[in-house]
C-alpha positions as a Markdown table, in Angstrom:
| # | Residue | x | y | z |
|---|---|---|---|---|
| 1 | Unk | -160.5 | -23.0 | -114.3 |
| 2 | Unk | -158.0 | -22.2 | -116.9 |
| 3 | Unk | -157.8 | -22.9 | -120.6 |
| 4 | Unk | -155.2 | -24.9 | -122.5 |
| 5 | Unk | -153.7 | -21.6 | -123.9 |
| 6 | Unk | -153.5 | -20.1 | -120.4 |
| 7 | Unk | -151.7 | -23.2 | -119.1 |
| 8 | Unk | -149.4 | -23.1 | -122.1 |
| 9 | Unk | -148.6 | -19.4 | -121.3 |
| 10 | Unk | -147.7 | -20.4 | -117.7 |
| 11 | Unk | -145.3 | -23.0 | -119.0 |
| 12 | Unk | -143.8 | -20.5 | -121.5 |
| 13 | Unk | -143.3 | -18.0 | -118.7 |
| 14 | Unk | -141.7 | -20.7 | -116.6 |
| 15 | Unk | -144.2 | -19.9 | -113.8 |
| 16 | Unk | -143.4 | -21.5 | -110.5 |
| 17 | Unk | -146.1 | -24.1 | -110.2 |
| 18 | Unk | -146.9 | -27.6 | -109.1 |
| 19 | Unk | -148.8 | -29.6 | -111.8 |
| 20 | Unk | -150.9 | -32.5 | -110.4 |
| 21 | Unk | -152.3 | -35.1 | -112.8 |
| 22 | Unk | -155.2 | -36.8 | -110.9 |
| 23 | Unk | -155.9 | -39.4 | -113.6 |
| 24 | Unk | -155.3 | -43.1 | -112.9 |
| 25 | Unk | -151.6 | -44.1 | -112.9 |
| 26 | Unk | -151.9 | -46.1 | -116.1 |
| 27 | Unk | -153.1 | -42.9 | -117.9 |
| 28 | Unk | -150.4 | -40.9 | -116.4 |
| 29 | Unk | -147.8 | -43.4 | -117.6 |
| 30 | Unk | -149.2 | -43.2 | -121.1 |
| 31 | Unk | -148.5 | -39.5 | -121.2 |
| 32 | Unk | -148.7 | -36.4 | -119.0 |
| 33 | Unk | -147.8 | -32.7 | -118.9 |
| 34 | Unk | -144.2 | -31.8 | -118.4 |
| 35 | Unk | -143.1 | -32.1 | -114.7 |
| 36 | Unk | -146.6 | -33.2 | -113.7 |
| 37 | Unk | -146.9 | -35.4 | -110.5 |
| 38 | Unk | -149.5 | -38.1 | -110.3 |
| 39 | Unk | -151.9 | -38.5 | -107.5 |
| 40 | Unk | -155.0 | -40.4 | -108.6 |
| 41 | Unk | -158.4 | -39.1 | -107.5 |
| 42 | Unk | -161.7 | -40.7 | -108.1 |
| 43 | Unk | -165.4 | -39.8 | -107.6 |
| 44 | Unk | -165.2 | -40.9 | -104.0 |
| 45 | Unk | -162.7 | -38.1 | -103.3 |
| 46 | Unk | -165.1 | -35.4 | -104.2 |
| 47 | Unk | -166.2 | -34.5 | -100.7 |
| 48 | Unk | -163.2 | -35.7 | -98.6 |
| 49 | Unk | -159.9 | -37.5 | -98.8 |
| 50 | Unk | -159.0 | -40.6 | -96.9 |
| 51 | Unk | -156.2 | -40.1 | -94.3 |
| 52 | Unk | -153.8 | -41.9 | -96.6 |
| 53 | Unk | -154.6 | -39.8 | -99.7 |
| 54 | Unk | -154.6 | -36.6 | -97.6 |
| 55 | Unk | -151.1 | -37.5 | -96.4 |
| 56 | Unk | -149.9 | -38.2 | -99.9 |
| 57 | Unk | -151.3 | -34.9 | -101.1 |
| 58 | Unk | -149.6 | -33.0 | -98.3 |
| 59 | Unk | -146.3 | -34.8 | -99.1 |
| 60 | Unk | -146.7 | -33.9 | -102.8 |
| 61 | Unk | -147.3 | -30.2 | -101.9 |
| 62 | Unk | -144.2 | -30.1 | -99.7 |
| 63 | Unk | -143.1 | -27.0 | -97.8 |
| 64 | Unk | -143.2 | -24.6 | -100.7 |
| 65 | Unk | -146.3 | -22.5 | -100.3 |
| 66 | Unk | -145.6 | -19.7 | -102.8 |
| 67 | Unk | -146.4 | -21.3 | -106.1 |
| 68 | Unk | -149.4 | -21.9 | -108.3 |
| 69 | Unk | -151.1 | -25.4 | -108.1 |
| 70 | Unk | -152.6 | -26.7 | -111.3 |
| 71 | Unk | -154.7 | -29.8 | -111.0 |
| 72 | Unk | -155.9 | -31.6 | -114.2 |
| 73 | Unk | -157.7 | -34.7 | -115.3 |
| 74 | Unk | -159.0 | -36.2 | -118.5 |
| 75 | Unk | -162.3 | -34.6 | -118.2 |
| 76 | Unk | -163.6 | -32.1 | -115.7 |
| 77 | Unk | -166.3 | -33.7 | -113.5 |
């Protein structure tokens, strides 16, 4: 877990990272962090991902393995 200030510092340093917004798409469209990608998660995804969502997450991650991954939502649950 990181704080808002820590995330801001990562942005300011231009840290190589993938930012994933896991809120519903309508919330993402209403506003999101710069360069964030949207992949909606819900409470049913807590223990395992469906094959389709797993494939979408792998596609979002891509081939680049040497970067920080930041996942955020509206409220941590």
